[in-house]
mmCIF file of C-alpha atoms in Angstrom:
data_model
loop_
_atom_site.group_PDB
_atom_site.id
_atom_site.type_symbol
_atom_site.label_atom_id
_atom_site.label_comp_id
_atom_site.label_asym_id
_atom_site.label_seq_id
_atom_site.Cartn_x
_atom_site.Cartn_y
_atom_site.Cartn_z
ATOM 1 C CA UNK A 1 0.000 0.000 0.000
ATOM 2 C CA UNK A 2 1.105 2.857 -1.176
ATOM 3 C CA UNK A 3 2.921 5.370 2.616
ATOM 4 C CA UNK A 4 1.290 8.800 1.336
ATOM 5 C CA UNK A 5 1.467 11.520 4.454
ATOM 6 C CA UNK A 6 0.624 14.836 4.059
ATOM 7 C CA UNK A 7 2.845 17.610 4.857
ATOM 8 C CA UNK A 8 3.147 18.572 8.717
ATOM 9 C CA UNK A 9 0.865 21.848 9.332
ATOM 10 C CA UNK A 10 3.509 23.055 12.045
ATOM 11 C CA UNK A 11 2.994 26.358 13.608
ATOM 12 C CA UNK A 12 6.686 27.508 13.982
ATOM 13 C CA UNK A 13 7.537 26.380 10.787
ATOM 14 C CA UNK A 14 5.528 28.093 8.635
ATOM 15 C CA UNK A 15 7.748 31.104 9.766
ATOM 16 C CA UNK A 16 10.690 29.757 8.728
ATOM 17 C CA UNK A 17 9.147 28.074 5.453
ATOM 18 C CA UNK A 18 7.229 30.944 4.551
ATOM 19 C CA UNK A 19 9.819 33.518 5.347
ATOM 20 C CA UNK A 20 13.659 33.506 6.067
ATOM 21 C CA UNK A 21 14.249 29.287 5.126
ATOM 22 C CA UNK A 22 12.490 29.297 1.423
ATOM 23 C CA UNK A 23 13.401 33.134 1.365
ATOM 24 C CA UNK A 24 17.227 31.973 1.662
ATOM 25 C CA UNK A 25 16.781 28.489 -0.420
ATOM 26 C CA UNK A 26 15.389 30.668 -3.311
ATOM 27 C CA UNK A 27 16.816 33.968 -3.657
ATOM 28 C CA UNK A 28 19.548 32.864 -6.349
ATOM 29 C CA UNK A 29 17.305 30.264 -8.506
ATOM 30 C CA UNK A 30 17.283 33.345 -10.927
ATOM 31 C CA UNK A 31 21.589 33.377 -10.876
ATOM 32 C CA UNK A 32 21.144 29.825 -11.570
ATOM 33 C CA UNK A 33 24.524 29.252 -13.049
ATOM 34 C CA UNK A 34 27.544 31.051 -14.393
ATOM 35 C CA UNK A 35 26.333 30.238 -17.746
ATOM 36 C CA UNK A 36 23.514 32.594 -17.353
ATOM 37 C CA UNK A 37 24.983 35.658 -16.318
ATOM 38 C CA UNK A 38 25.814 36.775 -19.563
ATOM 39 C CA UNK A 39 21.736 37.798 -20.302
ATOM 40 C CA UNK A 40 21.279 38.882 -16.282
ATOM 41 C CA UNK A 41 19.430 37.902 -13.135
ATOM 42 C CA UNK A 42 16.254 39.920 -13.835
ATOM 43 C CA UNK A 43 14.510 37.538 -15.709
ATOM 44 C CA UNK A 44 11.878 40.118 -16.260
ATOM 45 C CA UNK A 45 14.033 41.967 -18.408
ATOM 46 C CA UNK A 46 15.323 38.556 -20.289
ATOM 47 C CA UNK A 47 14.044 39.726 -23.671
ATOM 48 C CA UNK A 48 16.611 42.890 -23.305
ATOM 49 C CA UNK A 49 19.305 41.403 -21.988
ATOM 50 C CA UNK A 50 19.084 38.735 -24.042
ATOM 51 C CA UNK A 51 19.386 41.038 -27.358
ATOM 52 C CA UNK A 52 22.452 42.627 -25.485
ATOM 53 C CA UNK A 53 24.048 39.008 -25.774
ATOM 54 C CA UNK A 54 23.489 38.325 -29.092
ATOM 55 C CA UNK A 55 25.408 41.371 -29.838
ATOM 56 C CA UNK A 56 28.404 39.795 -28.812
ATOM 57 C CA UNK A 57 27.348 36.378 -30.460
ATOM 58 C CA UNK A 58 28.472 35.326 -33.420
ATOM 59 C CA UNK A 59 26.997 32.848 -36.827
ATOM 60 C CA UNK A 60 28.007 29.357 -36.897
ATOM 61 C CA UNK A 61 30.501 30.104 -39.548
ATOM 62 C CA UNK A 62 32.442 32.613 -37.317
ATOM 63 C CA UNK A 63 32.270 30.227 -34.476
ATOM 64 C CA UNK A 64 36.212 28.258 -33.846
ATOM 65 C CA UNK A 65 35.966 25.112 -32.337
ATOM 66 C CA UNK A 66 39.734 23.694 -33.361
ATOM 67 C CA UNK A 67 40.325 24.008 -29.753
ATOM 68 C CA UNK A 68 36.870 24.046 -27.835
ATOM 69 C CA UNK A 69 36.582 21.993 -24.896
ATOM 70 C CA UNK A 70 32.841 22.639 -23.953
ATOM 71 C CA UNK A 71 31.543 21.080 -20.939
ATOM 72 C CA UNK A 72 28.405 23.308 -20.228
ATOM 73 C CA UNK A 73 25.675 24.694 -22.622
ATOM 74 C CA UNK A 74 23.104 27.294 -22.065
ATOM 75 C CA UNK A 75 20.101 28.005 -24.280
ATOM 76 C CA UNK A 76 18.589 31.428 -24.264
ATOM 77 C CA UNK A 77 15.214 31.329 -26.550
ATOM 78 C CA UNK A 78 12.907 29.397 -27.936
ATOM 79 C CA UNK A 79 15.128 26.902 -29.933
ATOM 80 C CA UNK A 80 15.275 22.996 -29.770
ATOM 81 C CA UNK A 81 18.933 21.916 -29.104
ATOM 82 C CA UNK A 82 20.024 18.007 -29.423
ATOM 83 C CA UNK A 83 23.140 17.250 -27.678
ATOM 84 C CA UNK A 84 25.138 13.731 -28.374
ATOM 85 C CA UNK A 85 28.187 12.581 -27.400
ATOM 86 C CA UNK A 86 31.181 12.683 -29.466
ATOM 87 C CA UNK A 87 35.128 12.266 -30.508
ATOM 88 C CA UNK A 88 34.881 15.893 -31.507
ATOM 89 C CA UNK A 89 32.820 19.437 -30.746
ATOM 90 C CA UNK A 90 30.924 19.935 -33.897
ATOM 91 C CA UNK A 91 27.153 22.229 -34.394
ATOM 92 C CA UNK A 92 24.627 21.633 -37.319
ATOM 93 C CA UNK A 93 22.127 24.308 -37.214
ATOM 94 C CA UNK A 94 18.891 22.815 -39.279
ATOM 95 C CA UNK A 95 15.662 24.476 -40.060
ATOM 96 C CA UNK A 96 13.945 26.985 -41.723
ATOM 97 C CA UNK A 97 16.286 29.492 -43.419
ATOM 98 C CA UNK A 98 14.934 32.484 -41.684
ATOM 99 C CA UNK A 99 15.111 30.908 -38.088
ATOM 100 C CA UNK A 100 18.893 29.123 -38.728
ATOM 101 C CA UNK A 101 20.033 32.445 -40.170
ATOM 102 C CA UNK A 102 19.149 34.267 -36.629
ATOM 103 C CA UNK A 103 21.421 31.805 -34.411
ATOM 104 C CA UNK A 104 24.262 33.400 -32.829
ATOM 105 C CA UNK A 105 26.692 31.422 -29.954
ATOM 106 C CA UNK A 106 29.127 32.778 -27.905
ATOM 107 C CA UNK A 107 31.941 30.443 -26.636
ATOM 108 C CA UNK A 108 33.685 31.102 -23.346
ATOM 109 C CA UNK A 109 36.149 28.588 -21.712
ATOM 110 C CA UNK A 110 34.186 25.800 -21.708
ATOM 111 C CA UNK A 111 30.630 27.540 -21.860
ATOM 112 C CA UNK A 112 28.998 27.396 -25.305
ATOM 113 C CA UNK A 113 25.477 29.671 -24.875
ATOM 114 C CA UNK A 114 23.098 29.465 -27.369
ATOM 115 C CA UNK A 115 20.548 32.052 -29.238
ATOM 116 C CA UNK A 116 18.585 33.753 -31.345
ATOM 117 C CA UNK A 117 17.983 37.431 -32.415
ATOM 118 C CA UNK A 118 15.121 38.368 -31.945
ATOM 119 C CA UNK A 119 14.662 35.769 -29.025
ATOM 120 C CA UNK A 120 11.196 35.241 -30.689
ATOM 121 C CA UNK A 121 9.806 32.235 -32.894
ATOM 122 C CA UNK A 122 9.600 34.585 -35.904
ATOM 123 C CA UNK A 123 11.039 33.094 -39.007
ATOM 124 C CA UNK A 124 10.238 29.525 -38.417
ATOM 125 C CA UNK A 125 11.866 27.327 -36.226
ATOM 126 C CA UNK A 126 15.642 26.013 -36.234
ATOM 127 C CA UNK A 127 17.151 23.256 -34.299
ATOM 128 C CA UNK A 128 20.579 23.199 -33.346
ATOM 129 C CA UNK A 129 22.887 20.040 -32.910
ATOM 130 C CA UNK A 130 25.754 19.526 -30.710
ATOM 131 C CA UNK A 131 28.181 17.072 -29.913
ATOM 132 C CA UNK A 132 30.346 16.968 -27.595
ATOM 133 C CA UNK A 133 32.987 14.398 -25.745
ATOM 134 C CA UNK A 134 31.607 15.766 -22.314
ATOM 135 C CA UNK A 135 28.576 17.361 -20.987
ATOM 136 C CA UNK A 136 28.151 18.981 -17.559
ATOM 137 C CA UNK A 137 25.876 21.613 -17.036
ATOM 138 C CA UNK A 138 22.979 22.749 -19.197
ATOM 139 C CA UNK A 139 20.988 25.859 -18.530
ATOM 140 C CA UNK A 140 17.827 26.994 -20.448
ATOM 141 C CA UNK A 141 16.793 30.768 -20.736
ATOM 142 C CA UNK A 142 13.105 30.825 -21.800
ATOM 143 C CA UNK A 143 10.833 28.180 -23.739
ATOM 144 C CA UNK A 144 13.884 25.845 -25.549
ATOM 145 C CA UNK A 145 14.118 22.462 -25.711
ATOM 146 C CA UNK A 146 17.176 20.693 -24.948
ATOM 147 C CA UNK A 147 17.947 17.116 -25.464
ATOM 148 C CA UNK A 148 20.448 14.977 -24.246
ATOM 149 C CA UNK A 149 21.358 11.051 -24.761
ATOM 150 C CA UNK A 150 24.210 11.183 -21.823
ATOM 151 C CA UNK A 151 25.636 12.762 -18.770
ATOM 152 C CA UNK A 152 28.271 11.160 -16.572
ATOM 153 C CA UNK A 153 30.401 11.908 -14.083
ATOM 154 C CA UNK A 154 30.926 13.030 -10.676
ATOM 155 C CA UNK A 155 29.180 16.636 -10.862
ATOM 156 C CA UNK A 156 26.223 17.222 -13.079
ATOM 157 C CA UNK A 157 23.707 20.234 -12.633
ATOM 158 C CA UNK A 158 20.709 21.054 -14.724
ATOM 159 C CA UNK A 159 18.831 24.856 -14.890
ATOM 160 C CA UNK A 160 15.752 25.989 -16.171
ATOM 161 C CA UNK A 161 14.152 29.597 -16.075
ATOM 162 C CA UNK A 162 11.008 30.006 -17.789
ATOM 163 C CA UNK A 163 9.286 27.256 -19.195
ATOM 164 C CA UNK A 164 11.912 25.138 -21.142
ATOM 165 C CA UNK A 165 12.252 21.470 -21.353
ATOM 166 C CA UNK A 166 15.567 19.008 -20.522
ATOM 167 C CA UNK A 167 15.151 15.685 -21.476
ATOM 168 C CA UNK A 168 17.936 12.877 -20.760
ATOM 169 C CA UNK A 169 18.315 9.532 -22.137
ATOM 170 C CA UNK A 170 20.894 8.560 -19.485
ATOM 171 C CA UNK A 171 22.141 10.369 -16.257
ATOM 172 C CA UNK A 172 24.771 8.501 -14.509
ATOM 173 C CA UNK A 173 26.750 10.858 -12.230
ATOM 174 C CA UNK A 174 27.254 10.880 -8.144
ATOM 175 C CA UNK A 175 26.082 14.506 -7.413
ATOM 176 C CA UNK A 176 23.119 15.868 -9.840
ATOM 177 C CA UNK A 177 21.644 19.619 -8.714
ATOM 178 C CA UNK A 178 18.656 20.405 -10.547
ATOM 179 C CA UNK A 179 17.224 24.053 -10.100
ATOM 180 C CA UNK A 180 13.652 25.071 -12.105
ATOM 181 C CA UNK A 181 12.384 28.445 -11.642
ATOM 182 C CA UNK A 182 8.795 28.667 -13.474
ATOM 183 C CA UNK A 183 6.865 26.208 -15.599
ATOM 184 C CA UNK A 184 10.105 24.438 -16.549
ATOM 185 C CA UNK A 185 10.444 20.294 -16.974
ATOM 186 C CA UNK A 186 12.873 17.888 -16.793
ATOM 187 C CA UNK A 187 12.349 14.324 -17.857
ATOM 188 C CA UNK A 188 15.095 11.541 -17.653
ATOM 189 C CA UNK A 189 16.481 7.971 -16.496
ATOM 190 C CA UNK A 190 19.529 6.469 -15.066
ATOM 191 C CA UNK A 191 21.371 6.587 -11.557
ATOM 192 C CA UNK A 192 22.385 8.932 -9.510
ATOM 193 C CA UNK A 193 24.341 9.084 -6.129
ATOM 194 C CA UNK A 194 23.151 12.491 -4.335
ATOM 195 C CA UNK A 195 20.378 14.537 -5.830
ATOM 196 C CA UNK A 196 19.948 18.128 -4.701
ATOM 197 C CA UNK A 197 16.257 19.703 -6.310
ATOM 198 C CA UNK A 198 15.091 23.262 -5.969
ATOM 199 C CA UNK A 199 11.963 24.453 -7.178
ATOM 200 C CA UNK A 200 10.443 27.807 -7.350
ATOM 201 C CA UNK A 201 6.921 27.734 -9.642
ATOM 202 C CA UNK A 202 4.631 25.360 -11.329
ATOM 203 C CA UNK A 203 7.895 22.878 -12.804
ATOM 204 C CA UNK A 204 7.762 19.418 -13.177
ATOM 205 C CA UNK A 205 10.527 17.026 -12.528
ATOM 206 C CA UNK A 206 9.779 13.293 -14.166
ATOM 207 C CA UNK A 207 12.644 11.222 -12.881
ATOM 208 C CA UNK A 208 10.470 8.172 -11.588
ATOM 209 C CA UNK A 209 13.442 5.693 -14.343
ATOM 210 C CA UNK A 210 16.390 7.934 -11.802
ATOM 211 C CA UNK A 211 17.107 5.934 -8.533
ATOM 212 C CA UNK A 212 19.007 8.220 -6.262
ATOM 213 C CA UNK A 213 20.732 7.161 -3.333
ATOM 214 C CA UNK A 214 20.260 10.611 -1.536
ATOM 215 C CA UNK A 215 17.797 13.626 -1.576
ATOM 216 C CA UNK A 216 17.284 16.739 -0.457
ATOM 217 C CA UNK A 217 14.459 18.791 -2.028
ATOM 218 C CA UNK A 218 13.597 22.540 -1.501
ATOM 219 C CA UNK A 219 10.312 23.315 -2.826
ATOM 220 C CA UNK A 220 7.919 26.591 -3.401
ATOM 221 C CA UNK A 221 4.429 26.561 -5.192
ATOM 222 C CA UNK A 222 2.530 24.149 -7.649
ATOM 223 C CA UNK A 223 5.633 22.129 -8.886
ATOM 224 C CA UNK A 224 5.727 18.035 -8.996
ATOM 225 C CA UNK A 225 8.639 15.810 -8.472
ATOM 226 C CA UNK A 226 9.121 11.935 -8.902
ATOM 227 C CA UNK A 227 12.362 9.790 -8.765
ATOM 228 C CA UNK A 228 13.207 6.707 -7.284
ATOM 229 C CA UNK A 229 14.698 6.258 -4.122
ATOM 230 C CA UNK A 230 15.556 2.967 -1.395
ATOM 231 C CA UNK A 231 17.460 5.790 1.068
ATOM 232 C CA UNK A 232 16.825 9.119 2.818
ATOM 233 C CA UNK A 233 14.921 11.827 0.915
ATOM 234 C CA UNK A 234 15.010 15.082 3.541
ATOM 235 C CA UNK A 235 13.996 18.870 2.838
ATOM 236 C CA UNK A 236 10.893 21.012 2.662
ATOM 237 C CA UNK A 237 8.173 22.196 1.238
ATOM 238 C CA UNK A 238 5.733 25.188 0.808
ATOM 239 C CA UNK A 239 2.706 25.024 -1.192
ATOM 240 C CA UNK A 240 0.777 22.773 -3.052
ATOM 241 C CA UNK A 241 3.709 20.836 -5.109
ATOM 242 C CA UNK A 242 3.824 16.949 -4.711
ATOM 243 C CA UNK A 243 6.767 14.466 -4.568
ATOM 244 C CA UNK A 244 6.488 10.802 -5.409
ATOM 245 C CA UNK A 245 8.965 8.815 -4.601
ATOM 246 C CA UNK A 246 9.455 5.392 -5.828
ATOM 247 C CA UNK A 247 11.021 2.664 -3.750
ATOM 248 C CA UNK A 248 11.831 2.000 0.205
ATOM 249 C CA UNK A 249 13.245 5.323 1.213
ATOM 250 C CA UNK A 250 13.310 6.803 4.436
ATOM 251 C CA UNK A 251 11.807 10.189 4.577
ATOM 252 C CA UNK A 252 11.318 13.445 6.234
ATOM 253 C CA UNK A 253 9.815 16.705 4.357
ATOM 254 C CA UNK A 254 8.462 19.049 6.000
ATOM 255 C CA UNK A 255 6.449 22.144 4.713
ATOM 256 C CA UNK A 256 3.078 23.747 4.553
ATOM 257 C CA UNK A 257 0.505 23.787 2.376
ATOM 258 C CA UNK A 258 -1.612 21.391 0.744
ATOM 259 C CA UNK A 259 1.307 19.273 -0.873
ATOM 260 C CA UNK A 260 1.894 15.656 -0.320
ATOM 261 C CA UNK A 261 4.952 13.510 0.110
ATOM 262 C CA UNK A 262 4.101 10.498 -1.479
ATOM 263 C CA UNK A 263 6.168 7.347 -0.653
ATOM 264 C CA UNK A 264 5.273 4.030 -2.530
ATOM 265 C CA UNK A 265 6.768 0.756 -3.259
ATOM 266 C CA UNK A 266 7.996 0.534 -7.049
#
């Protein structure tokens, strides 16, 4: 039968839930990542500061990769991005003309940031490919798409503002962070040894085909979670948000609201 408990309604911690605790867990979701500061932490101004970027982007053609060693990609826009692993760093921008035209990139150390001008779906759509021998970090800026068919290692981290999508074939890594501020999702299967989730909004993280060892989860609003898990899955919640875990864990969220910790056997 399936252990579903509902989250404590505890007086002196809807203080520290509602105010200082979540205040503190969430008040650099919008930094995310490195790989974002390029377009700024006011996501309310993206559309700006993302055209300021693309200024300093540059077309595929212009782009060197004889020497690239790209570990982390962000997306900024509304573009679909497939990335596969490979020998050698290589991009194939398809689509329609208009839409492949508008892609600029902008390659620093081993950051490779993706966009459009415009930022907008006008001209069509493009999709850009990328392969690369090693993938750590992926960050998407806005509605994007990013696919993935592998990420290992010992430090992974996906980060979504807006309502973008990361889907992985395979995640094997010990630490994974995942951070999702808005409608964002992120779908994917595999293993992984500690997983550390934040969520700010309505997001959705699909990870039932993940077992995780370890998990601490930090959640505010509507969001949903699901992985599997046979050890401890701590943290806290506020608001209506749900998360399913699959397996025998052991565990111990706390929050308010009308979300549920839902524990049941796979």
């Amino acid at each position: 039968m399936s252990d579903k408990r509902p989250i404590d309604n505890l007086g002196d911690f809807i203080s520290a839930v509602a105010g200082a605790a979540m205040t503190k867990a969430f008040t650099n979701l919008d930094k995310f990542d490195v790989d974002l500061k390029k377009v700024g932490s006011n996501f309310g101004n993206f559309g700006e500061s993302m055209r300021a970027a693309c200024e300093t982007g540059v077309a595929l053609h212009e782009l060197d990769l004889t020497e690239a060693n790209i570990r982390n990609v962000a997306v900024l826009g509304p573009d679909d991005v497939a990335i596969t692993r490979g020998d050698r760093a290589a991009i194939v921008v398809e689509g329609d003309e208009g839409a492949a035209n508008a892609i600029r990139f902008q390659l620093e150390d081993t950051k490779l940031s993706v966009m459009r001008l415009g930022g907008r779906r006008q001209n069509g759509s493009a999709t850009v490919r990328i392969t690369l021998p090693r993938l750590r970090k992926i960050a998407v800026a806005g509605s994007a798409s990013v696919q993935c068919d592998t990420i290992t290692g010992k430090k992974a981290r996906i980060s979504i503002g807006g309502s973008g999508s990361v889907h992985c074939e395979e995640i094997e890594v010990e630490q994974l962070k995942i951070r999702i501020m808005g409608s964002g999702s992120v779908t994917a299967k595999g293993r992984v040894g500690t997983l550390s989730l934040k969520m700010a909004g309505s997001g959705n993280v699909a990870m039932a085909g993940v077992s995780v060892d370890t998990t601490n989860v930090s959640m505010a609003g509507s969001g949903n979670a699901s992985f599997a898990s046979d050890g401890d899955v701590s943290g806290s919640m506020a608001g209506s948000g749900n998360v399913t875990v699959k397996g025998c864990a052991r565990c111990a969220v706390r929050g308010v609201g009308s979300g549920r910790l839902v524990c049941e056997p796979a």
